[in-house]
């Protein structure tokens, strides 16, 4: 082969072809549609059927929403406005504007609305340093004291009753510090739990009455029967959420304990509570609990419900956290032992942080379920938002209205539950340790 022939081989490229655009079916919206909605004949049929259903629903509901009436004094007036406008269907959203105060506050006195409003703001401020670690840790002191301030703002009465409640926790901490050198961890924990309970049952009310006589500081009292609406759902839900997590952690640890009595008590409590419907516990709190209390004891109904809801959520929370503990490899426990950490230090620094991170989806799922379950209190005579909707529909002005109230209540709960879900996703992203 000659040199000239070797330098002019036909398949050796000496120029590049111009770059072409990719096929239109492989870019943009058309690619997305092909991959997600029309990737096969089954997917295509389901997509077309879904479009028909969506069109049917929207074509019927959109005029009802679009023609909604926002200003009227009764359902009859809404219908008169609808007929005068010449439309077939129109939502009567005027009931929300007319009765929003009952849906939010129940029968709370109107001149005292500033108190639950301020309590709600304080609750958000108290949650901030707990939810976002970028804030100062000193603000946690306010988070610890805020429940007592919120209680006083909503129920009113003497300021010395919440002060007496705070003293119970102080006495419990003092008992723990005193008993710990003498009886170890178990004895100190028992003393720390027993002393506050005895104080609250035997001496707290007398102390509060005595101090009120000496230094009278009080606000107008509001009985629990006047509380209602969304305010009650927030009170019961937030209380259950805040208290069920630490109680659930203790129950989960107790269920894994080597101490037979502790393990048996925790297992018995968890299995009993999980085997009983929440509505049964609420009826127990409403009707039966007073039979087990000393004669003449006035145990607030909402406080009883808070206790039962907290215990119910704690049992489920214990199982969620136990799942997180079971998911940890045994090497983590061995590493804690190798570092010379005792049981509580190992739980605090190594075991529990990882178990809680694993359990975040289950924990938030329990919180969301608990918050929605607060609507069950309507069956024991507490007028939450659903209970207030029944009371509103029982009046002559709004008898016969349904969907507008239920849609509003559902929207409020959806916003709250979706916010919790979004925060849990934020927390999961923040705590990720993998690098995928």
Short mmCIF file of C-alpha atoms in Angstrom, two decimals, residues 26 51 57 108 116 139 151 153 157 170 175 185 210 213 217 232 316 404:
data_model
loop_
_atom_site.label_atom_id
_atom_site.label_comp_id
_atom_site.label_asym_id
_atom_site.label_seq_id
_atom_site.Cartn_x
_atom_site.Cartn_y
_atom_site.Cartn_z
CA UNK A 26 -37.14 13.11 24.36
CA UNK A 51 -58.87 12.98 33.48
CA UNK A 57 -65.59 16.60 39.85
CA UNK A 108 -65.13 31.63 75.68
CA UNK A 116 -56.10 32.62 74.34
CA UNK A 139 -34.72 30.15 75.74
CA UNK A 151 -52.73 27.47 81.73
CA UNK A 153 -54.00 32.73 80.78
CA UNK A 157 -58.10 32.22 88.57
CA UNK A 170 -38.91 21.54 92.00
CA UNK A 175 -35.88 14.49 95.99
CA UNK A 185 -30.83 5.60 90.04
CA UNK A 210 -52.97 30.24 101.58
CA UNK A 213 -55.02 34.96 100.95
CA UNK A 217 -53.08 37.81 92.37
CA UNK A 232 -59.62 22.89 72.75
CA UNK A 316 -48.02 4.05 70.77
CA UNK A 404 -69.18 24.46 54.19
#
